[in-house]
Short mmCIF file of C-alpha atoms in Angstrom, two decimals:
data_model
loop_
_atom_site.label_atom_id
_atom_site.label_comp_id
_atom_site.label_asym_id
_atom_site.label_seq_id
_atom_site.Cartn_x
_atom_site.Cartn_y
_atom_site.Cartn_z
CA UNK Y 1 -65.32 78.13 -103.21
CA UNK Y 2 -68.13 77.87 -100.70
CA UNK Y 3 -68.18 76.18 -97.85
CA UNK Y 4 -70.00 72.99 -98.81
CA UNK Y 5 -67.71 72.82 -102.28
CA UNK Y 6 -64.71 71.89 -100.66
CA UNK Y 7 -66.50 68.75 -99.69
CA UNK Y 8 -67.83 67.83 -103.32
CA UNK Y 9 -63.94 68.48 -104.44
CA UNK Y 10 -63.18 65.63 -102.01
CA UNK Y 11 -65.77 63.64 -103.04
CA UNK Y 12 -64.75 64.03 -106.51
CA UNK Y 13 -61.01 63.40 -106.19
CA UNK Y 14 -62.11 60.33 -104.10
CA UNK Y 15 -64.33 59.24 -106.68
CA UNK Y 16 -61.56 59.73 -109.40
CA UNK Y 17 -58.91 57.75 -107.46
CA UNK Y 18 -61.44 54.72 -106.47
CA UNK Y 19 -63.33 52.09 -108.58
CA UNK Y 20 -67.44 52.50 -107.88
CA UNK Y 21 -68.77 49.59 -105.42
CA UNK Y 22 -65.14 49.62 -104.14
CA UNK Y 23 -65.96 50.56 -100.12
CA UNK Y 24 -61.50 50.80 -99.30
CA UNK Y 25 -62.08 53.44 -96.26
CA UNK Y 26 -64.44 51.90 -93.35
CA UNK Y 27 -64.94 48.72 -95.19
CA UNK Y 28 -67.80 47.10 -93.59
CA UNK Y 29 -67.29 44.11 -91.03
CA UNK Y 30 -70.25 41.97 -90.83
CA UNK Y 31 -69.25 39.38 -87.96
CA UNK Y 32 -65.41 39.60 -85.87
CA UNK Y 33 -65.37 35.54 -85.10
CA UNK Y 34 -62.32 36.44 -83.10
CA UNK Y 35 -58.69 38.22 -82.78
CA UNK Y 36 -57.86 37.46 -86.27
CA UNK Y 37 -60.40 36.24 -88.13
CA UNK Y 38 -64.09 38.24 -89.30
CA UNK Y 39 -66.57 38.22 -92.15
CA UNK Y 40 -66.94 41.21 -94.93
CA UNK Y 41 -69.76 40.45 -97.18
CA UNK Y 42 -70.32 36.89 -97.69
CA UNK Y 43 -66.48 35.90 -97.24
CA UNK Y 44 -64.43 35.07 -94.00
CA UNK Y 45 -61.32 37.08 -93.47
CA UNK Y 46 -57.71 37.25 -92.05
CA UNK Y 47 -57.41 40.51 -90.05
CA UNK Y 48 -53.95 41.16 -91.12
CA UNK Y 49 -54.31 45.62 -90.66
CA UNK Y 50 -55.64 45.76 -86.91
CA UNK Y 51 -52.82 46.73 -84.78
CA UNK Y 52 -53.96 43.59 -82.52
CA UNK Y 53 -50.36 43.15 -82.33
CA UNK Y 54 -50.78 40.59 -79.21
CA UNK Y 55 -53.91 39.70 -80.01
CA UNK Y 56 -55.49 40.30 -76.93
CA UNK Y 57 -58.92 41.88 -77.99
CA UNK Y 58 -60.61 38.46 -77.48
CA UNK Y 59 -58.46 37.58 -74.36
CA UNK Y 60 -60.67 36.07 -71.79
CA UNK Y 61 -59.50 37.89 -68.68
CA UNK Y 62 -60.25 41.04 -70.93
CA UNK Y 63 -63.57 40.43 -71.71
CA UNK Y 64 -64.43 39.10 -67.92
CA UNK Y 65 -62.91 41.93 -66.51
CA UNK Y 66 -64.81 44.31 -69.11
CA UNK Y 67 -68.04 42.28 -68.35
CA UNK Y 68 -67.79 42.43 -64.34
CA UNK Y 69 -67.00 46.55 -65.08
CA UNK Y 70 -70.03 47.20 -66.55
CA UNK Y 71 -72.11 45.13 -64.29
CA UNK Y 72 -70.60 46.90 -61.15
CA UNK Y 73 -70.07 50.15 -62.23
CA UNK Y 74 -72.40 50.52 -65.80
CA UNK Y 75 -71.58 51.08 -69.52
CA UNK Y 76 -70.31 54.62 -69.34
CA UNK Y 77 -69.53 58.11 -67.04
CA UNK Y 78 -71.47 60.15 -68.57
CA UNK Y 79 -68.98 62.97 -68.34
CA UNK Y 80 -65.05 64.29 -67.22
CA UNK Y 81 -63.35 63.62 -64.61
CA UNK Y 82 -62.76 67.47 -63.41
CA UNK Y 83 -66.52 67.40 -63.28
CA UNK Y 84 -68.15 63.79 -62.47
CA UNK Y 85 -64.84 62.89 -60.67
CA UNK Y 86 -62.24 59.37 -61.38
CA UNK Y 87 -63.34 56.22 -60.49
CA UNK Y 88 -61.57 53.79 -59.48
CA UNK Y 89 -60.55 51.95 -62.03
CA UNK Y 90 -59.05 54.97 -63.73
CA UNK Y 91 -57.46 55.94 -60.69
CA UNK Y 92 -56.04 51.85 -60.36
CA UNK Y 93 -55.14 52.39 -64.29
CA UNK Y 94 -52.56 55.37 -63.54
CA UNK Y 95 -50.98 53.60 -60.48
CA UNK Y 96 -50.78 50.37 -62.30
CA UNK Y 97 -49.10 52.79 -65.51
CA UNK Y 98 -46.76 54.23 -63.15
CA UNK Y 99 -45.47 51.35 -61.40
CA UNK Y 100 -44.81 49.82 -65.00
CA UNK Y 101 -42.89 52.13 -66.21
CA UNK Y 102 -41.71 53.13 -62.73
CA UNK Y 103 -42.47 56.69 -63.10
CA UNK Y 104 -43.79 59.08 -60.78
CA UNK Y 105 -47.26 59.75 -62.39
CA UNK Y 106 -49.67 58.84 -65.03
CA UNK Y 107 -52.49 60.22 -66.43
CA UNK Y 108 -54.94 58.37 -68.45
CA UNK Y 109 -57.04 59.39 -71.92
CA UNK Y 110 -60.17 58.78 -73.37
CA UNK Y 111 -58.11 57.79 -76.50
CA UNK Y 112 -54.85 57.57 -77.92
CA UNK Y 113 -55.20 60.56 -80.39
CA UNK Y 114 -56.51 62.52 -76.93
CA UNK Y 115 -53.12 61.47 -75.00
CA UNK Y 116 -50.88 63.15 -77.74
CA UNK Y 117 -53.62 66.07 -78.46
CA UNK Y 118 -53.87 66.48 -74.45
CA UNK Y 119 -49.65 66.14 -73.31
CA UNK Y 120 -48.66 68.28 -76.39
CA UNK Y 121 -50.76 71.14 -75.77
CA UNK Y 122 -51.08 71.26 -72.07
CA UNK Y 123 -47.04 71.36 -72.33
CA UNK Y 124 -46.41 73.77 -74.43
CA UNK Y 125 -48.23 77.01 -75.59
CA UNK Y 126 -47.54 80.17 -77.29
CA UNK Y 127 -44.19 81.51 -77.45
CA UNK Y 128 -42.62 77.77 -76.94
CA UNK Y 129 -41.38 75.36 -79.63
CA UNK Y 130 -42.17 72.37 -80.88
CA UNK Y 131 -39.62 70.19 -82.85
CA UNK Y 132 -41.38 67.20 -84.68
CA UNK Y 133 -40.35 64.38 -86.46
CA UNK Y 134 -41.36 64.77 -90.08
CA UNK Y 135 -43.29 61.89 -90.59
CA UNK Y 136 -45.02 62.36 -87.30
CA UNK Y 137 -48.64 61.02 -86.45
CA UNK Y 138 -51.73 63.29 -87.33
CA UNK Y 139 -52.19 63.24 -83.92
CA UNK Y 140 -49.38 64.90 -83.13
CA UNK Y 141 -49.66 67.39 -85.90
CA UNK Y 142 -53.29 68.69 -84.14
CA UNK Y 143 -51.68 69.10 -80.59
CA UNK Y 144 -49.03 70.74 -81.71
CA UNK Y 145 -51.32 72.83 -83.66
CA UNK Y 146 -53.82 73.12 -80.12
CA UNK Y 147 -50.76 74.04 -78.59
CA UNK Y 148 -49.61 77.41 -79.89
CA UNK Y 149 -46.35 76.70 -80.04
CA UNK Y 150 -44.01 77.37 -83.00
CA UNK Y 151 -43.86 74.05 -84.59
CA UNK Y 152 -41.03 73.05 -86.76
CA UNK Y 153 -40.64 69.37 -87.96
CA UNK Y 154 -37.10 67.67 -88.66
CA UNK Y 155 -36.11 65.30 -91.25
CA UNK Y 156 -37.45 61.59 -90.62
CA UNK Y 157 -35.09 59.71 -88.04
CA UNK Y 158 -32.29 62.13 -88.54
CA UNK Y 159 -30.55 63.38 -85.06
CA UNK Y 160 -28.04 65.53 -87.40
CA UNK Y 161 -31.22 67.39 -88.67
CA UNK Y 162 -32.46 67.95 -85.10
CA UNK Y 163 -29.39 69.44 -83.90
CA UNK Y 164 -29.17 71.65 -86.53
CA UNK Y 165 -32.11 72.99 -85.99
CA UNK Y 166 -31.91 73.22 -82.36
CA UNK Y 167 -28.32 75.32 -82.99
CA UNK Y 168 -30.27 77.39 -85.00
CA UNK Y 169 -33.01 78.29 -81.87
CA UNK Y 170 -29.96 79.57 -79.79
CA UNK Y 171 -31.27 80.22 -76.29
CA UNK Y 172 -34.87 78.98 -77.31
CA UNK Y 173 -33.80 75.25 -77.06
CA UNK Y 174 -34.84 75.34 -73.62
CA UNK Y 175 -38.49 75.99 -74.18
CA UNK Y 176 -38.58 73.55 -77.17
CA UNK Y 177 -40.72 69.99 -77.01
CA UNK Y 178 -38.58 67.33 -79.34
CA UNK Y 179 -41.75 64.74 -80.36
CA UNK Y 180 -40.59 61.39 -81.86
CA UNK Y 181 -42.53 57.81 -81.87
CA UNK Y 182 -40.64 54.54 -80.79
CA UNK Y 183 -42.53 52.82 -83.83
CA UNK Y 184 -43.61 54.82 -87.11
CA UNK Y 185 -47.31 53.67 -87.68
CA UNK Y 186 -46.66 53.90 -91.38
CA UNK Y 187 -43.23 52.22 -92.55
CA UNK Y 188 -42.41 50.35 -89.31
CA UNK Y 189 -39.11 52.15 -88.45
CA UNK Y 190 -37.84 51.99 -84.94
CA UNK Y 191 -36.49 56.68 -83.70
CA UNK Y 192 -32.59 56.46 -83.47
CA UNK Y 193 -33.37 57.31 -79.79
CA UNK Y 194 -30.14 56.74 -78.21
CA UNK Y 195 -28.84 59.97 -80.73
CA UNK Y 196 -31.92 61.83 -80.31
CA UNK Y 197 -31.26 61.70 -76.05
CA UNK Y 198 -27.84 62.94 -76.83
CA UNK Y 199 -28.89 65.77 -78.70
CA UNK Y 200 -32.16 66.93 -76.83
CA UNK Y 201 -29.11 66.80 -73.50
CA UNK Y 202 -26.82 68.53 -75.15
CA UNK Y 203 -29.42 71.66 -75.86
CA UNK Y 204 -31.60 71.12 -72.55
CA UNK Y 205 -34.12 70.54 -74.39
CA UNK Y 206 -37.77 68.06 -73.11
CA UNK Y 207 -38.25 64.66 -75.10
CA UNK Y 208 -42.00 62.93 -75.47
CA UNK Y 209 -41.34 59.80 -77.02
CA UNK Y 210 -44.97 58.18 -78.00
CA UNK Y 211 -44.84 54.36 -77.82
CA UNK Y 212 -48.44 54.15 -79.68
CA UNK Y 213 -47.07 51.28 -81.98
CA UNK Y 214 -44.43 49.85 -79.93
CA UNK Y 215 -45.89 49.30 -76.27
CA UNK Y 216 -45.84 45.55 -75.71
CA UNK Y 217 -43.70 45.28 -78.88
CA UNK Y 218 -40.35 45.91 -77.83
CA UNK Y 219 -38.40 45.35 -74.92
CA UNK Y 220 -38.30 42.15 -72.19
CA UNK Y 221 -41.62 43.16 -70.10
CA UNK Y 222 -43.21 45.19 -73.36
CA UNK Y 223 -42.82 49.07 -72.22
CA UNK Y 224 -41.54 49.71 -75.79
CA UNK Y 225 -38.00 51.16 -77.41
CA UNK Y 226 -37.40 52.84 -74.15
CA UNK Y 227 -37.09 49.47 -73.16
CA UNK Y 228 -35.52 48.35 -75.54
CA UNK Y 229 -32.82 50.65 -75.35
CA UNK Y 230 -32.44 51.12 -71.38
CA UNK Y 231 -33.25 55.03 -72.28
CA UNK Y 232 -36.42 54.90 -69.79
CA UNK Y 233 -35.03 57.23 -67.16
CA UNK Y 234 -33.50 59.63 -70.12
CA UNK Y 235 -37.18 60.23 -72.07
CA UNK Y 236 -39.15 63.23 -69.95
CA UNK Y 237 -42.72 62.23 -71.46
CA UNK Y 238 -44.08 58.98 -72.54
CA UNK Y 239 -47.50 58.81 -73.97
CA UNK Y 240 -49.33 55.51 -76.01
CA UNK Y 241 -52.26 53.91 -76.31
CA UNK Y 242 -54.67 51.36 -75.03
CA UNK Y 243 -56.03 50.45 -78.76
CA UNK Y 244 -53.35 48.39 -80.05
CA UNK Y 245 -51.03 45.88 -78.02
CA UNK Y 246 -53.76 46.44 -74.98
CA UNK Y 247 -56.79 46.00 -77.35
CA UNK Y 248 -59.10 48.51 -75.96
CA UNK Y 249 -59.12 52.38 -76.43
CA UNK Y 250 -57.43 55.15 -74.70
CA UNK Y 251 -54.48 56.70 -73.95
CA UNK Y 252 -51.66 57.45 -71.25
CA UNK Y 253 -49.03 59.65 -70.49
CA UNK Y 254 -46.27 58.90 -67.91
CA UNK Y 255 -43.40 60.72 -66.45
CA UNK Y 256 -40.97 61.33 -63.37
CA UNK Y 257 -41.91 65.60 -63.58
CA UNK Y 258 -44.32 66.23 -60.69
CA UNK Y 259 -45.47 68.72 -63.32
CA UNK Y 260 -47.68 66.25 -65.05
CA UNK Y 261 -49.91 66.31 -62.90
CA UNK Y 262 -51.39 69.97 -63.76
CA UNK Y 263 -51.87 68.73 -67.14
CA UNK Y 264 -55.15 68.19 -65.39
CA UNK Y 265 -55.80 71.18 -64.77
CA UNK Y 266 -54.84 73.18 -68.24
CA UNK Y 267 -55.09 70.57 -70.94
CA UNK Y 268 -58.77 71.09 -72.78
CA UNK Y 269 -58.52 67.40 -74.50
CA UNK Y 270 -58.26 65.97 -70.48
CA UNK Y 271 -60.65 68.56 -69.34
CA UNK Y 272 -63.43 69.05 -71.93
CA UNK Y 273 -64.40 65.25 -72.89
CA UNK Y 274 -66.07 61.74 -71.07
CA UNK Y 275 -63.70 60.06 -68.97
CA UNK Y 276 -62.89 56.18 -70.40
CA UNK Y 277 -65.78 53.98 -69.23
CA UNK Y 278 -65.54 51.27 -66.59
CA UNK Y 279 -65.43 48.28 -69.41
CA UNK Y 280 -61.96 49.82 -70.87
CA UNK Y 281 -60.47 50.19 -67.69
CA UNK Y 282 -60.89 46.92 -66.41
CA UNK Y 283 -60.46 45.26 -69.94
CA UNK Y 284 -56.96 47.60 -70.44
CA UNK Y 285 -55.91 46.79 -66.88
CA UNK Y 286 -55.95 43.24 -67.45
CA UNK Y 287 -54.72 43.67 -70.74
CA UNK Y 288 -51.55 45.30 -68.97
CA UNK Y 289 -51.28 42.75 -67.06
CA UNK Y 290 -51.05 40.43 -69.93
CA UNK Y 291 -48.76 42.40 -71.60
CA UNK Y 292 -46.27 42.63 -69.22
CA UNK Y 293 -45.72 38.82 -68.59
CA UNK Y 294 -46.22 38.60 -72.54
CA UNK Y 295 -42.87 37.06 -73.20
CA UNK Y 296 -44.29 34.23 -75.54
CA UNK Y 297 -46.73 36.38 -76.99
CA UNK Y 298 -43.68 38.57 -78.14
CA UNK Y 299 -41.24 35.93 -78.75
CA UNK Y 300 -43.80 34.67 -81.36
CA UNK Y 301 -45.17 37.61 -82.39
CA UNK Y 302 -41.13 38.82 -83.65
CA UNK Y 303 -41.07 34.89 -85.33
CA UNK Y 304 -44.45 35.95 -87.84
CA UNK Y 305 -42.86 39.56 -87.99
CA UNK Y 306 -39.80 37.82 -89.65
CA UNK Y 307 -41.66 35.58 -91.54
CA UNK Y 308 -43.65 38.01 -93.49
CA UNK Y 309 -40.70 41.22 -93.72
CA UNK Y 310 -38.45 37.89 -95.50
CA UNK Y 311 -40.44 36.31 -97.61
CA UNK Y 312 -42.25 39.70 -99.05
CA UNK Y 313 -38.34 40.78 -99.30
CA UNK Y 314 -37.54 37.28 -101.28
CA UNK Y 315 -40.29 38.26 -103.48
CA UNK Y 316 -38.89 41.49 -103.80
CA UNK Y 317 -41.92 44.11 -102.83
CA UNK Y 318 -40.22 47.27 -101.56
CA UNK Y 319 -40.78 47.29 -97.74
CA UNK Y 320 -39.89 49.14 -95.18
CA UNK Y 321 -36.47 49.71 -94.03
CA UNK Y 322 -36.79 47.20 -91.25
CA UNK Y 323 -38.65 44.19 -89.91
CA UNK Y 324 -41.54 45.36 -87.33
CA UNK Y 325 -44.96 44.25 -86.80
CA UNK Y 326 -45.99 47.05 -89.40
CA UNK Y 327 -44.80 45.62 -92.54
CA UNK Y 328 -45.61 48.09 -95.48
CA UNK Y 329 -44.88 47.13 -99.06
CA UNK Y 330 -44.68 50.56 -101.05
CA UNK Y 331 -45.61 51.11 -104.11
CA UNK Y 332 -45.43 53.35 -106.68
CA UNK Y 333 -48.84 54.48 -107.59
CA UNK Y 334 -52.07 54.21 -106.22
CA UNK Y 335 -53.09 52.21 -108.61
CA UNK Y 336 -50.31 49.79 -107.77
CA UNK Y 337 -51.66 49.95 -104.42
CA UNK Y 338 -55.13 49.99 -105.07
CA UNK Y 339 -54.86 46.10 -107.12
CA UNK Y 340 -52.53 44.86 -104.06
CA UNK Y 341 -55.54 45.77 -101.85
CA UNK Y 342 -58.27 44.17 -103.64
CA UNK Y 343 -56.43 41.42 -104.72
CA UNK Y 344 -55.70 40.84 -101.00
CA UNK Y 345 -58.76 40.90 -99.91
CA UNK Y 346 -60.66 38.94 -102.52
CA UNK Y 347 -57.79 36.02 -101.14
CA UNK Y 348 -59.49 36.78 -98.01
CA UNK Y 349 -56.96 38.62 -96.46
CA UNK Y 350 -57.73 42.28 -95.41
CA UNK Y 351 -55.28 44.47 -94.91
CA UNK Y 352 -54.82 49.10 -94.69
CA UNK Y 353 -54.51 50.91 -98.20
CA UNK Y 354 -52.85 53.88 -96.98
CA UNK Y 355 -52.46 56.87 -99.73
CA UNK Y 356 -51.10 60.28 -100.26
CA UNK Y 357 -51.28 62.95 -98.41
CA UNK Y 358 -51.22 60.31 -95.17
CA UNK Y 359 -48.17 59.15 -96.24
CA UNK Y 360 -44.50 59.54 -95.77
CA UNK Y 361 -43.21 61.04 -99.61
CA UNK Y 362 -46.50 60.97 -101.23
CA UNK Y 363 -46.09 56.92 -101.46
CA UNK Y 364 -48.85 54.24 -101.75
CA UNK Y 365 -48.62 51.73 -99.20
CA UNK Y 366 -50.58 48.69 -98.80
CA UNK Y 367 -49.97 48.11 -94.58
CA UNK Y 368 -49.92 44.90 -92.78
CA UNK Y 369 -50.13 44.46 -89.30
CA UNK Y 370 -48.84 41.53 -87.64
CA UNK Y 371 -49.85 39.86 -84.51
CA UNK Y 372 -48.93 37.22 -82.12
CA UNK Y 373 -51.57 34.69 -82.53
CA UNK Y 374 -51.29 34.56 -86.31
CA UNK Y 375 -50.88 31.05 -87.12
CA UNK Y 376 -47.91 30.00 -89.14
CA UNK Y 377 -50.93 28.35 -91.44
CA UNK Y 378 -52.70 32.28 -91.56
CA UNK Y 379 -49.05 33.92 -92.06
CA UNK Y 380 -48.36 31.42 -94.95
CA UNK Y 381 -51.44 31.83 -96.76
CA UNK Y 382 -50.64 35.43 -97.10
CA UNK Y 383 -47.04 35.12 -98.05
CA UNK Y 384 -48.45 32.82 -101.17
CA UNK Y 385 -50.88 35.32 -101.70
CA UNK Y 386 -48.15 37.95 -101.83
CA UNK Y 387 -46.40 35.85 -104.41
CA UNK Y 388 -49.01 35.26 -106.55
CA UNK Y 389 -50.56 38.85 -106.67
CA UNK Y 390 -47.34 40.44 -107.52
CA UNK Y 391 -47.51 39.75 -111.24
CA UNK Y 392 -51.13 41.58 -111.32
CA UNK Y 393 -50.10 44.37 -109.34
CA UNK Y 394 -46.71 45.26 -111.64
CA UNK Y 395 -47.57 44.28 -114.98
CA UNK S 1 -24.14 87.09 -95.26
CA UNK S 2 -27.77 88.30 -95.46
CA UNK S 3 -29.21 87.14 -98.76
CA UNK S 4 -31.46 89.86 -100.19
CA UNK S 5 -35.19 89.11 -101.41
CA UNK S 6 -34.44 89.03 -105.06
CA UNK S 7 -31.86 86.44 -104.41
CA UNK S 8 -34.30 83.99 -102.26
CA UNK S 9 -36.83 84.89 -105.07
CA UNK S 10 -34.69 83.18 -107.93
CA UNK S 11 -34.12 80.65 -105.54
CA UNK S 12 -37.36 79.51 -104.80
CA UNK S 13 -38.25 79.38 -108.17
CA UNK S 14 -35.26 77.10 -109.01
CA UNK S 15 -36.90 74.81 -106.72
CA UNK S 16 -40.20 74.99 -107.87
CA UNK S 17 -39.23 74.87 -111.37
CA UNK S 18 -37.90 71.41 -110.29
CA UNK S 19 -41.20 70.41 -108.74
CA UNK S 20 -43.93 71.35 -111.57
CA UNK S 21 -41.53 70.75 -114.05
CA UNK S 22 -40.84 72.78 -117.25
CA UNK S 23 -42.89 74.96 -119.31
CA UNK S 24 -44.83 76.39 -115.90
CA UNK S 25 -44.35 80.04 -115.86
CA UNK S 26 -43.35 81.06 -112.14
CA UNK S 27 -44.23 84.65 -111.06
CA UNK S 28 -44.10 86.45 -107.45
CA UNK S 29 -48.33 86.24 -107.82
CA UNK S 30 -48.52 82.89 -108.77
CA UNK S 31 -50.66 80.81 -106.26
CA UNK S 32 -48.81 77.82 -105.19
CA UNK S 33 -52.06 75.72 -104.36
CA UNK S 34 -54.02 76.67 -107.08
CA UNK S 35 -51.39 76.86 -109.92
CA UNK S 36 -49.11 75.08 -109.05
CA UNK S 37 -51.09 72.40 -107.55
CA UNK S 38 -48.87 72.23 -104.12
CA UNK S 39 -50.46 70.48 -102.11
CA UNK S 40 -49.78 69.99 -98.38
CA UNK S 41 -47.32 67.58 -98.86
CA UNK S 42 -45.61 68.54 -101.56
CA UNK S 43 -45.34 72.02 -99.81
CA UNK S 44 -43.71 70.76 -96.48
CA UNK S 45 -41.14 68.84 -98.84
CA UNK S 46 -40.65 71.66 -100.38
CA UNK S 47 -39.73 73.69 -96.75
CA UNK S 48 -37.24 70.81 -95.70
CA UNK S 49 -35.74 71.84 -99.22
CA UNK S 50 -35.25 75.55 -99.04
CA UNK S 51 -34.47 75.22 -95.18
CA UNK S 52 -30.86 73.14 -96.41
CA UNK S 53 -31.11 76.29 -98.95
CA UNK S 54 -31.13 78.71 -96.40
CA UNK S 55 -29.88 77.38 -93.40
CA UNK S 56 -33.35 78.33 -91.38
CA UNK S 57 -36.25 76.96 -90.28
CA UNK S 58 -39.39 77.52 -91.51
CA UNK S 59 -42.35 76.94 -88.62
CA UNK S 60 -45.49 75.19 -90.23
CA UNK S 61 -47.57 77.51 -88.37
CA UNK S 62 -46.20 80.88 -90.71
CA UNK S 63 -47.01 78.73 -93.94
CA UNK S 64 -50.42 79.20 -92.94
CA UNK S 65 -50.35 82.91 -94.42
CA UNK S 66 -48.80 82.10 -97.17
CA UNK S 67 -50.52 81.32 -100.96
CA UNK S 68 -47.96 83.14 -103.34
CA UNK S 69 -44.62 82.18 -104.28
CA UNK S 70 -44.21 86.60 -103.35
CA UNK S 71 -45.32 85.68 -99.89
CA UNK S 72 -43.08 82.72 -99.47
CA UNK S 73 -39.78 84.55 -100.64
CA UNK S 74 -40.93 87.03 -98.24
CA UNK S 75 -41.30 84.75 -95.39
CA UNK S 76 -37.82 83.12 -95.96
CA UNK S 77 -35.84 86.68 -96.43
CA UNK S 78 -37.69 87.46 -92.90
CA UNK S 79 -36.58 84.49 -91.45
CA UNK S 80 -33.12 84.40 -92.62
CA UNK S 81 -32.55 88.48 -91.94
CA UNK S 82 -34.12 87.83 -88.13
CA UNK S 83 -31.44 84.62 -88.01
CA UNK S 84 -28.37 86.27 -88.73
#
C-alpha cells in the first residue's frame, strides 16, 4: 500500500459507514448566538456536545477581560516562551493555578492535549514505565508514546488490575507513572481514586490524575475529584484544561515536586510551540475566577445532569454507569447511533456521534454534554426528543 | 512453571478462534491485521485477554513489531520466560 492509499482506505471505510450529504465530523456552525444555542444550516440549535459544562464561553467578564488582552498586549506571541519569554498573564495564570489548588507550581499549555503530551513525556522517558488506564484519552496515548517509556495500560477503573500489574514490575514500580482521569470523556465515569492512591503508595509508585472533564465539576470550589475526595495532597501530578469548564483553550499542570519546574526545560510540547495568547489568559483567568465561586453554577449544573441521566434511564437507553455531565447513551451499532444523531439534530438538538475505534469496547455512542445554563425548558425538549426518537432508532 | 512456545501458541489461537469466529484457519504466518481483520482495538482487547492468560504484561510499545500470530506467541513466551 502506498503512502497516499492508506488515506483513500479511510476515505472509503468513512464513506461506507456514512450516508452522502451527511457532514457528522466538523459539522459546520454558521452563527454561535450564545453558550448554548447556534445555527447549522438554516436551523437554530441546542449545543448539547460542547463540554461548556458552566457555560462560561459567553461570560461577560471573559470576553472583557479577553477584549482588554488583546488591546494591551495584541492577538498573539508569535512564538515560545523559552524563546520570546512569559508574559504576564501567563506568569499571573500559574500563580493564580497554584494558589487554587495550593500547590507549589504550575505550568501552563498552549492546549489541553499539549498539557498531557508535555507532563507525560517530560516525566518519563526510556527505560521508565507507564501504567495507563485502558480507556485513557488519545492524548495520553501520544505522550506516553513521546515519552519512551514502556507503556502498559490496566483494565478500566480497576485498582485490583493495577496492582497486579505493578506486583508483576517488582523493583520497577518505582520508576512507573500510574495515568488515570477524574472524569472519562467518553462514558462519564468518575477513577476509584481513593483505591488507586492506596495502591500507587503501597508500590511507591507517581500518580497524574488529569481533571480535563471534571475541573469545575466536582468538588465545593470546582478543583475536580481530588476535591471531591479530599485526595489533593495524595495525587503527585494534576494536569486539565482551559477548553471546557474555563471555556477557552489550554492546558495546566500542577504539583507540590519542585521538579516540575524543569519540565520547562526538557519537555518538547512546552518547548517547541507558541505560548497561549494574551486573549486566553485573561479570558481563562477570569474564567477561574468564576469557577471557583461557581457554587450555583454547579449546584444547577448536577440538577440538569440528573434530569437527563433519569429520564434517558426511564426510557431505558443504555447509559453510562453513572450520572455526570457526560451522559452517553450506547448503542449497539453504528447505525443505531448514526439515526440517534440525525434524528437529534433534525429536532434541533446537536449533540457528539462518537464511533469505534475512539471508543471504549468498540461501542457506538451518541454523547451529550450537559451544562449549567441549560434551561429546564432546553433540557426538556431533549428528554421528549429522546423519547420520541427511540422507536426509530431500535426498530 | 515456564510455559513453552507451543503451549502459548495453542493458546493464542484458542483466543483468536473466539474472536474471528469459526471456519478461519489460524496459522503461525497468518497476519492478524490483514487476515484476521484485528484492528487496533480489537488487538489491545485481545492483550488484556492473554495477559489474565499468562499472568504478564504485554507493553503496547512491543505490539508495534508484531503482524503474525508467530510473532505474537513469540512475544508472550519472551515475556513470560523473562517474568519468571
Amino acid at each position: 500500500m502506498s503512502l497516499l492509499d492508506k488515506l483513500d482506505a479511510v476515505a472509503a471505510a468513512r464513506k461506507a459507514l456514512l450516508p452522502e450529504g451527511v457532514e457528522v465530523f466538523g459539522t459546520p456552525i454558521e452563527e454561535v448566538y450564545s453558550s448554548t444555542e447556534a445555527r447549522i444550516g438554516d436551523h437554530r440549535i441546542l449545543f448539547l456536545g460542547t463540554n461548556n459544562y458552566l457555560g462560561l464561553t459567553f461570560a461577560q467578564e471573559c470576553r472583557d477581560a479577553a477584549q482588554e488582552a488583546i488591546h494591551s498586549e495584541g492577538t498573539g506571541t508569535t512564538g515560545s516562551r523559552m524563546a520570546n519569554g512569559s508574559y504576564r498573564g501567563h506568569r499571573a495564570l500559574e500563580r493564580e493555578f497554584a494558589e487554587f489548588y495550593q500547590c507549589r507550581s504550575c505550568i501552563v499549555f498552549t492546549t489541553g492535549y499539549q498539557a498531557n503530551l508535555a507532563t507525560i513525556s517530560g516525566l518519563a522517558g526510556p527505560g521508565d514505565i507507564v501504567l495507563i488506564d485502558g480507556d485513557s484519552h488519545a492524548s495520553i496515548y501520544d505522550g506516553c508514546r513521546l515519552s519512551g517509556a514502556e507503556i502498559i495500560r490496566f483494565k478500566h477503573n480497576d485498582p485490583a488490575d493495577l496492582e497486579k500489574r505493578l506486583r508483576r514490575l517488582g523493583e520497577r514500580s518505582r520508576s512507573t507513572l500510574i495515568i488515570a482521569e477524574g472524569i472519562y470523556s467518553m462514558l462519564g465515569d468518575r477513577a476509584p481514586l481513593a483505591d488507586i492512591v492506596k495502591v500507587k503508595d503501597a508500590y511507591n509508585s507517581t500518580l497524574l490524575l488529569d481533571e480535563a472533564h471534571s475541573l469545575g465539576v466536582l468538588g465545593e470550589t470546582g478543583q475536580g475529584l481530588v476535591e471531591e475526595t479530599g485526595l489533593l495532597d495524595r495525587v503527585d501530578f494534576i494536569t486539565g484544561t482551559f477548553s471546557k469548564s474555563l471555556g477557552g483553550i489550554g492546558g495546566y499542570c500542577v504539583s507540590n515536586h519542585p521538579q516540575l519546574d524543569q519540565l520547562r526545560y526538557v519537555s518538547r510540547p512546552y518547548i517547541f510551540t507558541a505560548s497561549p495568547t494574551p486573549a486566553t489568559i485573561a479570558s481563562t483567568r477570569a474564567a477561574l475566577r468564576l469557577l471557583r465561586e461557581g457554587v450555583e453554577l454547579r449546584r444547577q449544573l448536577w440538577k440538569n445532569v440528573h434530569q437527563l441521566y433519569s429520564q434517558l434511564k426511564e426510557l431505558d437507553y443504555r447509559l453510562g454507569p453513572e450520572p455526570s455531565p457526560v451522559i452517553a447513551t450506547i448503542l449497539e451499532t453504528p447505525q443505531q447511533a448514526l439515526a440517534l444523531w440525525k434524528g437529534l439534530l433534525e429536532n434541533g438538538i446537536y449533540v457528539n456521534l462518537v464511533l469505534p475505534p475512539a471508543t471504549p469496547e468498540g461501542n457506538s455512542l451518541v454523547r451529550c454534554s450537559v451544562s449549567a445554563v441549560h434551561t429546564s425548558e432546553q433540557m426538556n425538549h431533549v428528554g421528549k426528543t429522546f423519547a420520541r426518537l427511540r422507536e426509530t432508532v431500535f426498530q | 512453571m515456564l510455559n513453552d512456545y507451543n503451549e502459548v501458541l495453542q493458546k493464542l489461537c484458542h483466543h483468536l478462534e473466539q474472536l474471528v469466529g469459526p471456519g478461519v484457519e489460524i496459522t503461525p504466518q497468518t497476519d492478524l491485521i490483514n487476515e484476521l481483520a484485528i484492528d487496533s482495538v480489537k488487538l489491545l482487547n485481545l492483550i488484556m485477554e492473554i495477559e489474565d492468560e499468562f499472568d504478564i504484561s504485554v507493553p503496547i510499545n512491543a505490539l508495534a513489531d508484531v503482524q503474525t500470530v508467530h510473532e505474537l506467541a513469540s512475544l508472550i513466551h519472551r515475556i513470560k520466560a523473562q517474568e519468571q
